[in-house]
PDB file of C-alpha atoms and ligand atoms in Angstrom:
ATOM      1  CA  MET A   1      -1.799  20.309  17.758  1.00 67.00           C
ATOM      2  CA  GLY A   2       0.855  17.583  18.185  1.00 86.00           C
ATOM      3  CA  GLY A   3       0.737  14.020  16.981  1.00 95.00           C
ATOM      4  CA  SER A   4       2.135  12.348  13.895  1.00 97.00           C
ATOM      5  CA  LEU A   5      -0.270  13.418  11.124  1.00 98.00           C
ATOM      6  CA  SER A   6       0.560  16.286   8.779  1.00 98.00           C
ATOM      7  CA  PRO A   7      -1.693  19.396   8.679  1.00 98.00           C
ATOM      8  CA  GLU A   8      -2.843  18.231   5.208  1.00 98.00           C
ATOM      9  CA  GLN A   9      -3.919  14.852   6.611  1.00 98.00           C
ATOM     10  CA  VAL A  10      -5.821  16.505   9.452  1.00 98.00           C
ATOM     11  CA  GLU A  11      -7.496  18.813   6.938  1.00 98.00           C
ATOM     12  CA  GLN A  12      -8.493  15.848   4.783  1.00 98.00           C
ATOM     13  CA  PHE A  13     -10.010  14.102   7.784  1.00 98.00           C
ATOM     14  CA  ASP A  14     -11.932  17.226   8.807  1.00 97.00           C
ATOM     15  CA  GLU A  15     -13.238  17.935   5.315  1.00 97.00           C
ATOM     16  CA  GLN A  16     -13.741  14.447   3.895  1.00 98.00           C
ATOM     17  CA  GLY A  17     -14.552  12.577   7.121  1.00 98.00           C
ATOM     18  CA  TYR A  18     -11.990   9.856   6.468  1.00 98.00           C
ATOM     19  CA  LEU A  19      -8.280   9.311   6.104  1.00 98.00           C
ATOM     20  CA  LEU A  20      -6.370   6.234   4.976  1.00 98.00           C
ATOM     21  CA  VAL A  21      -2.820   6.301   6.311  1.00 98.00           C
ATOM     22  CA  LYS A  22      -0.349   3.707   5.072  1.00 98.00           C
ATOM     23  CA  ASP A  23       2.225   2.046   7.345  1.00 97.00           C
ATOM     24  CA  VAL A  24       1.105   3.562  10.636  1.00 97.00           C
ATOM     25  CA  LEU A  25       2.003   0.331  12.435  1.00 95.00           C
ATOM     26  CA  ASP A  26       4.881  -2.048  11.862  1.00 95.00           C
ATOM     27  CA  PRO A  27       3.409  -5.467  10.944  1.00 95.00           C
ATOM     28  CA  GLU A  28       6.232  -7.331  12.677  1.00 94.00           C
ATOM     29  CA  THR A  29       6.819  -5.434  15.878  1.00 90.00           C
ATOM     30  CA  ASP A  30       3.357  -3.933  16.398  1.00 89.00           C
ATOM     31  CA  LEU A  31       0.868  -6.394  14.903  1.00 89.00           C
ATOM     32  CA  ASP A  32       2.531  -9.801  15.226  1.00 88.00           C
ATOM     33  CA  PRO A  33       2.103  -9.936  19.015  1.00 83.00           C
ATOM     34  CA  ILE A  34      -1.617  -9.168  18.619  1.00 83.00           C
ATOM     35  CA  ILE A  35      -1.955 -11.772  15.863  1.00 86.00           C
ATOM     36  CA  ALA A  36      -0.127 -14.399  17.950  1.00 85.00           C
ATOM     37  CA  GLU A  37      -2.664 -13.851  20.693  1.00 81.00           C
ATOM     38  CA  TYR A  38      -5.574 -14.470  18.319  1.00 85.00           C
ATOM     39  CA  ASP A  39      -3.857 -17.544  16.906  1.00 88.00           C
ATOM     40  CA  GLY A  40      -4.026 -18.857  20.474  1.00 86.00           C
ATOM     41  CA  VAL A  41      -7.741 -18.017  20.708  1.00 85.00           C
ATOM     42  CA  LEU A  42      -8.348 -19.840  17.439  1.00 91.00           C
ATOM     43  CA  ASP A  43      -6.420 -22.879  18.723  1.00 92.00           C
ATOM     44  CA  ALA A  44      -8.680 -22.930  21.776  1.00 89.00           C
ATOM     45  CA  LEU A  45     -11.828 -22.631  19.638  1.00 91.00           C
ATOM     46  CA  ALA A  46     -10.644 -25.425  17.337  1.00 95.00           C
ATOM     47  CA  ASP A  47      -9.882 -27.684  20.337  1.00 95.00           C
ATOM     48  CA  GLU A  48     -13.297 -27.021  21.866  1.00 92.00           C
ATOM     49  CA  LEU A  49     -15.245 -27.651  18.648  1.00 95.00           C
ATOM     50  CA  PHE A  50     -13.169 -30.707  17.751  1.00 97.00           C
ATOM     51  CA  GLU A  51     -13.725 -32.274  21.151  1.00 96.00           C
ATOM     52  CA  ALA A  52     -17.456 -31.556  20.861  1.00 95.00           C
ATOM     53  CA  GLY A  53     -17.445 -33.322  17.482  1.00 96.00           C
ATOM     54  CA  GLU A  54     -18.562 -30.174  15.664  1.00 95.00           C
ATOM     55  CA  ILE A  55     -15.639 -30.029  13.237  1.00 96.00           C
ATOM     56  CA  GLU A  56     -13.864 -32.790  11.343  1.00 95.00           C
ATOM     57  CA  SER A  57     -10.355 -31.438  11.791  1.00 97.00           C
ATOM     58  CA  LYS A  58      -8.602 -28.676  13.716  1.00 97.00           C
ATOM     59  CA  TYR A  59      -7.130 -27.401  10.423  1.00 97.00           C
ATOM     60  CA  GLU A  60      -3.872 -26.540  12.160  1.00 96.00           C
ATOM     61  CA  ASP A  61      -1.951 -26.186   8.902  1.00 96.00           C
ATOM     62  CA  LEU A  62      -4.130 -23.443   7.452  1.00 94.00           C
ATOM     63  CA  PRO A  63      -3.370 -19.728   7.899  1.00 90.00           C
ATOM     64  CA  PHE A  64      -5.698 -17.803  10.246  1.00 89.00           C
ATOM     65  CA  GLY A  65      -8.241 -16.437   7.728  1.00 89.00           C
ATOM     66  CA  LYS A  66      -8.613 -19.696   5.809  1.00 91.00           C
ATOM     67  CA  ARG A  67      -8.633 -21.822   8.967  1.00 93.00           C
ATOM     68  CA  LEU A  68     -11.336 -19.749  10.617  1.00 91.00           C
ATOM     69  CA  SER A  69     -13.577 -19.699   7.541  1.00 90.00           C
ATOM     70  CA  GLN A  70     -13.222 -23.503   7.259  1.00 92.00           C
ATOM     71  CA  ILE A  71     -14.168 -23.886  10.919  1.00 93.00           C
ATOM     72  CA  TYR A  72     -17.217 -21.656  10.392  1.00 90.00           C
ATOM     73  CA  VAL A  73     -18.367 -23.815   7.484  1.00 91.00           C
ATOM     74  CA  ASP A  74     -17.697 -27.127   9.235  1.00 93.00           C
ATOM     75  CA  SER A  75     -19.492 -26.155  12.420  1.00 93.00           C
ATOM     76  CA  GLY A  76     -22.215 -24.291  10.517  1.00 91.00           C
ATOM     77  CA  LYS A  77     -21.769 -21.243  12.722  1.00 88.00           C
ATOM     78  CA  VAL A  78     -19.973 -17.893  12.820  1.00 85.00           C
ATOM     79  CA  HIS A  79     -18.125 -17.802  16.156  1.00 83.00           C
ATOM     80  CA  SER A  80     -17.494 -14.079  16.116  1.00 72.00           C
ATOM     81  CA  GLN A  81     -18.242 -13.343  19.751  1.00 72.00           C
ATOM     82  CA  TYR A  82     -15.544 -15.786  20.767  1.00 74.00           C
ATOM     83  CA  PHE A  83     -12.898 -13.411  19.439  1.00 75.00           C
ATOM     84  CA  ASP A  84     -14.511 -10.157  20.296  1.00 73.00           C
ATOM     85  CA  PHE A  85     -13.435  -8.084  23.248  1.00 63.00           C
ATOM     86  CA  SER A  86     -16.702  -6.171  23.559  1.00 60.00           C
ATOM     87  CA  LEU A  87     -19.847  -7.719  24.912  1.00 55.00           C
ATOM     88  CA  PRO A  88     -22.938  -7.763  22.752  1.00 58.00           C
ATOM     89  CA  GLN A  89     -25.607  -5.230  23.722  1.00 56.00           C
ATOM     90  CA  LYS A  90     -28.310  -7.845  24.141  1.00 57.00           C
ATOM     91  CA  GLY A  91     -28.556 -11.351  25.505  1.00 57.00           C
ATOM     92  CA  VAL A  92     -25.394 -11.321  27.631  1.00 54.00           C
ATOM     93  CA  GLN A  93     -25.100 -14.399  29.814  1.00 54.00           C
ATOM     94  CA  HIS A  94     -22.271 -15.594  31.981  1.00 51.00           C
ATOM     95  CA  ALA A  95     -21.395 -18.209  29.382  1.00 47.00           C
ATOM     96  CA  THR A  96     -20.970 -15.557  26.675  1.00 51.00           C
ATOM     97  CA  ALA A  97     -17.459 -15.989  25.351  1.00 51.00           C
ATOM     98  CA  PHE A  98     -15.430 -12.856  24.878  1.00 54.00           C
ATOM     99  CA  TRP A  99     -11.800 -11.946  24.811  1.00 57.00           C
ATOM    100  CA  THR A 100     -10.687  -9.068  26.998  1.00 55.00           C
ATOM    101  CA  SER A 101      -7.273  -8.753  25.492  1.00 53.00           C
ATOM    102  CA  PRO A 102      -5.256  -7.487  23.656  1.00 53.00           C
ATOM    103  CA  LEU A 103      -6.026  -3.819  23.749  1.00 58.00           C
ATOM    104  CA  LEU A 104      -4.493  -2.996  27.060  1.00 57.00           C
ATOM    105  CA  ASP A 105      -1.427  -5.171  26.722  1.00 58.00           C
ATOM    106  CA  ALA A 106      -1.026  -3.763  23.258  1.00 59.00           C
ATOM    107  CA  VAL A 107      -0.965  -0.124  24.301  1.00 65.00           C
ATOM    108  CA  GLU A 108       2.783   0.001  23.585  1.00 69.00           C
ATOM    109  CA  SER A 109       2.237  -1.557  20.142  1.00 73.00           C
ATOM    110  CA  LEU A 110      -0.556   0.845  19.418  1.00 86.00           C
ATOM    111  CA  LYS A 111       1.507   3.916  20.336  1.00 90.00           C
ATOM    112  CA  PRO A 112       1.989   4.953  16.679  1.00 94.00           C
ATOM    113  CA  LEU A 113      -1.779   4.724  16.237  1.00 95.00           C
ATOM    114  CA  LEU A 114      -2.346   6.949  19.266  1.00 95.00           C
ATOM    115  CA  ASP A 115       0.228   9.426  17.944  1.00 96.00           C
ATOM    116  CA  ALA A 116      -1.958   9.775  14.836  1.00 98.00           C
ATOM    117  CA  VAL A 117      -5.146   9.983  16.914  1.00 97.00           C
ATOM    118  CA  GLU A 118      -3.528  12.753  18.967  1.00 98.00           C
ATOM    119  CA  SER A 119      -3.365  14.899  15.815  1.00 98.00           C
ATOM    120  CA  LEU A 120      -7.136  14.581  15.488  1.00 98.00           C
ATOM    121  CA  LEU A 121      -8.249  14.716  19.126  1.00 98.00           C
ATOM    122  CA  GLY A 122      -5.536  16.351  21.224  1.00 98.00           C
ATOM    123  CA  GLU A 123      -3.587  14.983  24.185  1.00 97.00           C
ATOM    124  CA  GLU A 124      -6.441  13.834  26.434  1.00 98.00           C
ATOM    125  CA  ILE A 125      -7.600  10.571  24.872  1.00 96.00           C
ATOM    126  CA  THR A 126     -10.049   7.923  26.093  1.00 95.00           C
ATOM    127  CA  CYS A 127     -10.473   4.485  24.554  1.00 92.00           C
ATOM    128  CA  ASN A 128     -14.191   4.148  23.802  1.00 93.00           C
ATOM    129  CA  PRO A 129     -15.774   0.807  24.821  1.00 89.00           C
ATOM    130  CA  ILE A 130     -17.202   0.188  21.338  1.00 89.00           C
ATOM    131  CA  GLN A 131     -14.379  -1.877  19.838  1.00 86.00           C
ATOM    132  CA  HIS A 132     -14.348  -5.103  17.909  1.00 85.00           C
ATOM    133  CA  LEU A 133     -12.232  -7.777  16.413  1.00 84.00           C
ATOM    134  CA  ARG A 134     -14.067  -8.826  13.257  1.00 88.00           C
ATOM    135  CA  ALA A 135     -13.380 -11.912  11.241  1.00 88.00           C
ATOM    136  CA  LYS A 136     -15.649 -11.405   8.265  1.00 89.00           C
ATOM    137  CA  PRO A 137     -16.335 -14.709   6.507  1.00 88.00           C
ATOM    138  CA  PRO A 138     -16.704 -15.121   2.755  1.00 90.00           C
ATOM    139  CA  ASP A 139     -20.256 -14.111   1.770  1.00 89.00           C
ATOM    140  CA  ALA A 140     -20.670 -17.402  -0.079  1.00 87.00           C
ATOM    141  CA  TYR A 141     -20.365 -19.278   3.250  1.00 81.00           C
ATOM    142  CA  GLU A 142     -23.558 -17.736   4.607  1.00 75.00           C
ATOM    143  CA  GLU A 143     -25.557 -20.587   3.146  1.00 75.00           C
ATOM    144  CA  HIS A 144     -23.712 -22.879   5.602  1.00 72.00           C
ATOM    145  CA  THR A 145     -23.466 -20.584   8.583  1.00 71.00           C
ATOM    146  CA  GLY A 146     -26.352 -18.102   8.361  1.00 68.00           C
ATOM    147  CA  PRO A 147     -25.766 -14.335   8.247  1.00 65.00           C
ATOM    148  CA  SER A 148     -22.844 -12.926  10.161  1.00 64.00           C
ATOM    149  CA  PHE A 149     -22.876  -9.939  12.497  1.00 58.00           C
ATOM    150  CA  HIS A 150     -20.131  -8.633  10.272  1.00 63.00           C
ATOM    151  CA  ASN A 151     -22.519  -7.712   7.522  1.00 70.00           C
ATOM    152  CA  ALA A 152     -22.202  -3.977   7.785  1.00 89.00           C
ATOM    153  CA  PRO A 153     -24.417  -2.206   5.242  1.00 93.00           C
ATOM    154  CA  TRP A 154     -24.118   1.589   4.739  1.00 96.00           C
ATOM    155  CA  HIS A 155     -24.209   3.247   8.152  1.00 97.00           C
ATOM    156  CA  GLN A 156     -22.677   5.910  10.352  1.00 97.00           C
ATOM    157  CA  ASP A 157     -21.101   4.768  13.613  1.00 97.00           C
ATOM    158  CA  ALA A 158     -23.178   7.410  15.427  1.00 97.00           C
ATOM    159  CA  ALA A 159     -26.081   5.013  14.798  1.00 95.00           C
ATOM    160  CA  VAL A 160     -24.658   2.405  17.194  1.00 92.00           C
ATOM    161  CA  MET A 161     -24.120   4.934  19.987  1.00 94.00           C
ATOM    162  CA  MET A 162     -26.587   6.378  22.482  1.00 94.00           C
ATOM    163  CA  ALA A 163     -28.107   9.646  21.248  1.00 93.00           C
ATOM    164  CA  GLU A 164     -26.424  11.471  24.150  1.00 95.00           C
ATOM    165  CA  ALA A 165     -23.085  10.944  22.378  1.00 95.00           C
ATOM    166  CA  GLU A 166     -24.093  12.828  19.243  1.00 92.00           C
ATOM    167  CA  ALA A 167     -21.800  15.718  20.139  1.00 96.00           C
ATOM    168  CA  SER A 168     -18.908  13.467  21.228  1.00 97.00           C
ATOM    169  CA  GLU A 169     -15.967  13.448  18.887  1.00 98.00           C
ATOM    170  CA  ILE A 170     -15.619   9.662  18.617  1.00 98.00           C
ATOM    171  CA  ILE A 171     -13.194   8.515  15.915  1.00 98.00           C
ATOM    172  CA  THR A 172     -13.173   5.013  14.443  1.00 98.00           C
ATOM    173  CA  CYS A 173      -9.760   3.504  13.603  1.00 97.00           C
ATOM    174  CA  TRP A 174     -10.080   0.463  11.355  1.00 97.00           C
ATOM    175  CA  LEU A 175      -6.965  -1.746  11.143  1.00 95.00           C
ATOM    176  CA  PRO A 176      -6.648  -4.849   8.985  1.00 97.00           C
ATOM    177  CA  LEU A 177      -4.803  -7.767  10.619  1.00 93.00           C
ATOM    178  CA  GLY A 178      -4.391  -9.416   7.204  1.00 94.00           C
ATOM    179  CA  GLU A 179      -5.044  -8.283   3.679  1.00 94.00           C
ATOM    180  CA  ALA A 180      -8.190  -6.188   3.203  1.00 97.00           C
ATOM    181  CA  THR A 181      -8.637  -5.766  -0.522  1.00 97.00           C
ATOM    182  CA  ALA A 182     -11.775  -4.713  -2.414  1.00 97.00           C
ATOM    183  CA  GLU A 183     -12.535  -8.439  -2.993  1.00 97.00           C
ATOM    184  CA  MET A 184     -11.991  -9.407   0.636  1.00 95.00           C
ATOM    185  CA  GLY A 185     -14.539  -7.059   2.145  1.00 95.00           C
ATOM    186  CA  CYS A 186     -12.564  -3.930   2.990  1.00 97.00           C
ATOM    187  CA  MET A 187     -14.249  -0.677   4.031  1.00 98.00           C
ATOM    188  CA  GLU A 188     -15.883   1.684   1.576  1.00 98.00           C
ATOM    189  CA  VAL A 189     -16.660   5.279   2.605  1.00 98.00           C
ATOM    190  CA  LEU A 190     -18.726   8.205   1.317  1.00 98.00           C
ATOM    191  CA  PRO A 191     -16.435  11.233   1.349  1.00 98.00           C
ATOM    192  CA  GLY A 192     -17.278  14.851   2.081  1.00 97.00           C
ATOM    193  CA  VAL A 193     -20.705  14.515   3.680  1.00 96.00           C
ATOM    194  CA  VAL A 194     -19.997  14.675   7.428  1.00 95.00           C
ATOM    195  CA  GLU A 195     -21.333  18.209   7.819  1.00 94.00           C
ATOM    196  CA  ARG A 196     -24.845  16.779   7.330  1.00 94.00           C
ATOM    197  CA  GLY A 197     -24.503  15.199  10.778  1.00 96.00           C
ATOM    198  CA  TYR A 198     -26.574  12.224  11.852  1.00 96.00           C
ATOM    199  CA  LEU A 199     -28.785  10.587   9.219  1.00 96.00           C
ATOM    200  CA  ALA A 200     -31.764   8.452  10.243  1.00 96.00           C
ATOM    201  CA  HIS A 201     -31.128   4.678  10.193  1.00 96.00           C
ATOM    202  CA  LYS A 202     -33.344   1.618  10.096  1.00 95.00           C
ATOM    203  CA  SER A 203     -32.636  -1.960  11.189  1.00 89.00           C
ATOM    204  CA  GLU A 204     -32.786  -4.240   8.208  1.00 78.00           C
ATOM    205  CA  GLY A 205     -30.040  -6.766   7.551  1.00 76.00           C
ATOM    206  CA  GLY A 206     -28.001  -4.662  10.001  1.00 81.00           C
ATOM    207  CA  THR A 207     -28.315  -1.007  10.996  1.00 91.00           C
ATOM    208  CA  THR A 208     -28.424   1.008   7.783  1.00 94.00           C
ATOM    209  CA  ILE A 209     -29.046   4.568   6.596  1.00 96.00           C
ATOM    210  CA  VAL A 210     -32.625   5.097   5.369  1.00 96.00           C
ATOM    211  CA  PRO A 211     -32.211   4.769   1.572  1.00 94.00           C
ATOM    212  CA  GLU A 212     -33.833   8.132   0.736  1.00 96.00           C
ATOM    213  CA  LEU A 213     -31.282   9.857   2.961  1.00 96.00           C
ATOM    214  CA  MET A 214     -28.202   8.216   1.406  1.00 96.00           C
ATOM    215  CA  PRO A 215     -25.928  11.040   0.241  1.00 96.00           C
ATOM    216  CA  GLN A 216     -25.179  10.949  -3.486  1.00 93.00           C
ATOM    217  CA  SER A 217     -21.399  10.934  -3.159  1.00 91.00           C
ATOM    218  CA  GLU A 218     -19.007   8.637  -5.060  1.00 96.00           C
ATOM    219  CA  PRO A 219     -17.811   5.874  -2.656  1.00 98.00           C
ATOM    220  CA  VAL A 220     -14.084   5.460  -2.043  1.00 98.00           C
ATOM    221  CA  ILE A 221     -12.696   1.943  -1.530  1.00 98.00           C
ATOM    222  CA  MET A 222     -10.288   1.580   1.415  1.00 98.00           C
ATOM    223  CA  ASP A 223      -8.116  -1.180  -0.027  1.00 98.00           C
ATOM    224  CA  CYS A 224      -5.436  -1.708   2.608  1.00 97.00           C
ATOM    225  CA  ARG A 225      -3.078  -4.134   4.298  1.00 96.00           C
ATOM    226  CA  GLN A 226      -1.384  -4.824   7.616  1.00 96.00           C
ATOM    227  CA  GLY A 227      -0.007  -1.657   9.179  1.00 97.00           C
ATOM    228  CA  ASP A 228      -2.433   0.709   7.428  1.00 98.00           C
ATOM    229  CA  VAL A 229      -5.232   2.476   9.301  1.00 98.00           C
ATOM    230  CA  VAL A 230      -8.556   3.897   8.093  1.00 98.00           C
ATOM    231  CA  PHE A 231      -9.778   6.799  10.254  1.00 98.00           C
ATOM    232  CA  MET A 232     -13.473   7.718  10.091  1.00 98.00           C
ATOM    233  CA  SER A 233     -15.650  10.237  11.879  1.00 98.00           C
ATOM    234  CA  ARG A 234     -18.851   9.116  13.613  1.00 98.00           C
ATOM    235  CA  PHE A 235     -20.842  10.745  10.798  1.00 98.00           C
ATOM    236  CA  THR A 236     -18.945   9.162   7.877  1.00 98.00           C
ATOM    237  CA  PRO A 237     -21.244   6.805   5.960  1.00 98.00           C
ATOM    238  CA  HIS A 238     -19.389   3.526   5.395  1.00 98.00           C
ATOM    239  CA  ARG A 239     -20.000  -0.122   4.727  1.00 97.00           C
ATOM    240  CA  SER A 240     -17.939  -3.248   4.409  1.00 95.00           C
ATOM    241  CA  ARG A 241     -17.780  -4.637   0.903  1.00 95.00           C
ATOM    242  CA  PRO A 242     -18.784  -8.237   0.179  1.00 93.00           C
ATOM    243  CA  ASN A 243     -16.048 -10.776   0.839  1.00 94.00           C
ATOM    244  CA  THR A 244     -15.851 -12.738  -2.409  1.00 95.00           C
ATOM    245  CA  SER A 245     -12.628 -14.540  -1.424  1.00 94.00           C
ATOM    246  CA  ASN A 246     -12.461 -17.932   0.289  1.00 90.00           C
ATOM    247  CA  ARG A 247     -10.981 -16.741   3.596  1.00 90.00           C
ATOM    248  CA  CYS A 248     -11.977 -14.517   6.470  1.00 90.00           C
ATOM    249  CA  ARG A 249     -10.965 -10.901   6.293  1.00 93.00           C
ATOM    250  CA  TRP A 250      -9.983  -9.896   9.795  1.00 91.00           C
ATOM    251  CA  SER A 251      -9.556  -6.533  11.404  1.00 93.00           C
ATOM    252  CA  LEU A 252      -9.777  -4.460  14.540  1.00 91.00           C
ATOM    253  CA  ASP A 253     -12.015  -1.437  14.855  1.00 93.00           C
ATOM    254  CA  LEU A 254     -11.095   0.729  17.809  1.00 92.00           C
ATOM    255  CA  ARG A 255     -12.668   4.011  18.822  1.00 94.00           C
ATOM    256  CA  TYR A 256     -11.089   6.914  20.622  1.00 96.00           C
ATOM    257  CA  GLN A 257     -12.505  10.184  21.895  1.00 98.00           C
ATOM    258  CA  PRO A 258     -11.532  13.210  23.968  1.00 98.00           C
ATOM    259  CA  THR A 259     -11.612  12.301  27.671  1.00 98.00           C
ATOM    260  CA  GLY A 260     -14.717  13.508  29.471  1.00 97.00           C
ATOM    261  CA  GLN A 261     -17.134  13.305  26.547  1.00 98.00           C
ATOM    262  CA  HIS A 262     -20.081  10.881  26.548  1.00 97.00           C
ATOM    263  CA  THR A 263     -19.008   7.425  25.281  1.00 96.00           C
ATOM    264  CA  GLY A 264     -22.329   6.459  23.713  1.00 95.00           C
ATOM    265  CA  ARG A 265     -22.371   3.184  25.644  1.00 91.00           C
ATOM    266  CA  THR A 266     -22.345   3.888  29.343  1.00 87.00           C
ATOM    267  CA  GLY A 267     -22.860   0.289  30.476  1.00 84.00           C
ATOM    268  CA  HIS A 268     -19.467  -0.735  29.109  1.00 86.00           C
ATOM    269  CA  PRO A 269     -16.078   0.391  30.417  1.00 88.00           C
ATOM    270  CA  ASP A 270     -13.921   3.053  28.794  1.00 91.00           C
ATOM    271  CA  PHE A 271     -10.417   3.968  29.935  1.00 90.00           C
ATOM    272  CA  VAL A 272      -7.966   6.845  29.638  1.00 93.00           C
ATOM    273  CA  VAL A 273      -5.246   5.838  27.218  1.00 91.00           C
ATOM    274  CA  ARG A 274      -3.216   9.055  27.011  1.00 94.00           C
ATOM    275  CA  SER A 275      -3.139  12.185  29.142  1.00 96.00           C
ATOM    276  CA  ALA A 276      -0.698  15.086  29.224  1.00 96.00           C
ATOM    277  CA  SER A 277      -2.459  16.825  32.120  1.00 97.00           C
ATOM    278  CA  SER A 278      -2.921  13.743  34.309  1.00 97.00           C
ATOM    279  CA  PRO A 279      -0.555  10.917  33.284  1.00 94.00           C
ATOM    280  CA  ASP A 280      -1.562   8.892  36.364  1.00 95.00           C
ATOM    281  CA  SER A 281      -5.109   8.573  35.032  1.00 94.00           C
ATOM    282  CA  VAL A 282      -3.924   6.323  32.175  1.00 92.00           C
ATOM    283  CA  LEU A 283      -5.078   2.736  32.734  1.00 88.00           C
ATOM    284  CA  THR A 284      -2.251   0.246  32.363  1.00 82.00           C
ATOM    285  CA  ASP A 285      -3.530  -2.598  34.519  1.00 80.00           C
ATOM    286  CA  HIS A 286      -5.014  -5.316  32.333  1.00 76.00           C
ATOM    287  CA  ASP A 287      -6.596  -7.121  35.294  1.00 79.00           C
ATOM    288  CA  GLU A 288      -8.428  -3.966  36.240  1.00 83.00           C
ATOM    289  CA  TRP A 289      -9.788  -3.655  32.709  1.00 79.00           C
ATOM    290  CA  CYS A 290     -10.980  -7.270  32.801  1.00 78.00           C
ATOM    291  CA  ARG A 291     -12.667  -6.612  36.154  1.00 82.00           C
ATOM    292  CA  ARG A 292     -14.535  -3.682  34.617  1.00 84.00           C
ATOM    293  CA  TRP A 293     -15.855  -5.893  31.804  1.00 79.00           C
ATOM    294  CA  VAL A 294     -16.868  -8.569  34.278  1.00 77.00           C
ATOM    295  CA  ASP A 295     -18.756  -5.904  36.249  1.00 82.00           C
ATOM    296  CA  ALA A 296     -20.476  -4.925  32.997  1.00 79.00           C
ATOM    297  CA  PHE A 297     -21.525  -8.581  32.672  1.00 71.00           C
ATOM    298  CA  ASP A 298     -23.053  -8.491  36.106  1.00 71.00           C
ATOM    299  CA  MET A 299     -24.947  -5.277  35.389  1.00 65.00           C
ATOM    300  CA  GLY A 300     -26.550  -6.890  32.320  1.00 56.00           C
ATOM    301  CA  PRO A 301     -26.897  -5.252  28.926  1.00 47.00           C
ATOM    302  CA  SER A 302     -26.932  -1.447  28.771  1.00 43.00           C
TER     303      SER A 302
HETATM  304  O1  AKG B 401     -15.342  -4.375   9.611  1.00 52.69           O
HETATM  305  C1  AKG B 401     -16.459  -4.292   9.084  1.00 52.69           C
HETATM  306  O2  AKG B 401     -16.816  -5.071   8.226  1.00 52.69           O
HETATM  307  C2  AKG B 401     -17.389  -3.184   9.499  1.00 52.69           C
HETATM  308  C3  AKG B 401     -16.685  -2.208  10.348  1.00 52.69           C
HETATM  309  C4  AKG B 401     -17.414  -0.984  10.727  1.00 52.69           C
HETATM  310  O3  AKG B 401     -18.502  -0.678  10.339  1.00 52.69           O
HETATM  311  C5  AKG B 401     -16.721  -0.118  11.681  1.00 52.69           C
HETATM  312  O4  AKG B 401     -15.569  -0.400  12.032  1.00 52.69           O
HETATM  313  O5  AKG B 401     -17.307   0.865  12.118  1.00 52.69           O
HETATM  314 FE1  FE2 B 402     -19.149   1.148  11.342  1.00 52.69          FE
END
């Protein structure tokens, strides 16, 4: 199989269910354009909240993670949906804020990521609709803001997909947009247990594996920084560690799968992102992608 990963890396992913690859993306040329876009979204959020009298200052001089966490505390709310480019599964209304960029515009930037994904999935790749930008606030701020959707206790991503997708080879790619150290709430995975398949989950403080079914494997901490990527299978148990710092940890989690397999969330749009057999099927039109999300709005939650 082609792609940019070595046979050893592919073997590690297959056997351990995860792979941390350093320097997949270039922070300057690949990530800066994405970050600039979110800086703009944060400016807009700060303007809106300031005008509504919900924050004391726009905190323009602070860097993204610190500025956002300060805005969360001031306004007493976690504004995660504002940045996200997926709709929530429940309670979607026309006023629900969401950001449809930057995935499609960033396809060029994300080419090195797709080259790695190609090693795991082959040349016919679809971008799964379950994708998020997460700005995980410091845990200590919850007393001001209430719990955040970014609390992710031990779970498998198969648990947030429709059961029909159990056989779909959906891979999660987790990319920090700033530092993601053990103290800032990076990912933690349980290695070597994917062959057990789907484990039952319950909903308590977030979707989580039933405690009696938690595999007894030593967790591995995915301490990483801009440019690195954590790859996980849909059956890899993982959680995000507490954020004990004073700024938001922020990251993208994108999912890819072989084209033609069930996406696990049929109400939301997927798109072909790479195809050797049918290059014309690749979606490059951002407006078209936005239209598909707006249609998903109109259909209501899936
Ligand atoms: O970013 C987080 O804190 C949780 C991410 C996660 O569970 C995922 O990407 O599947
Ligand atoms: Fe997850």
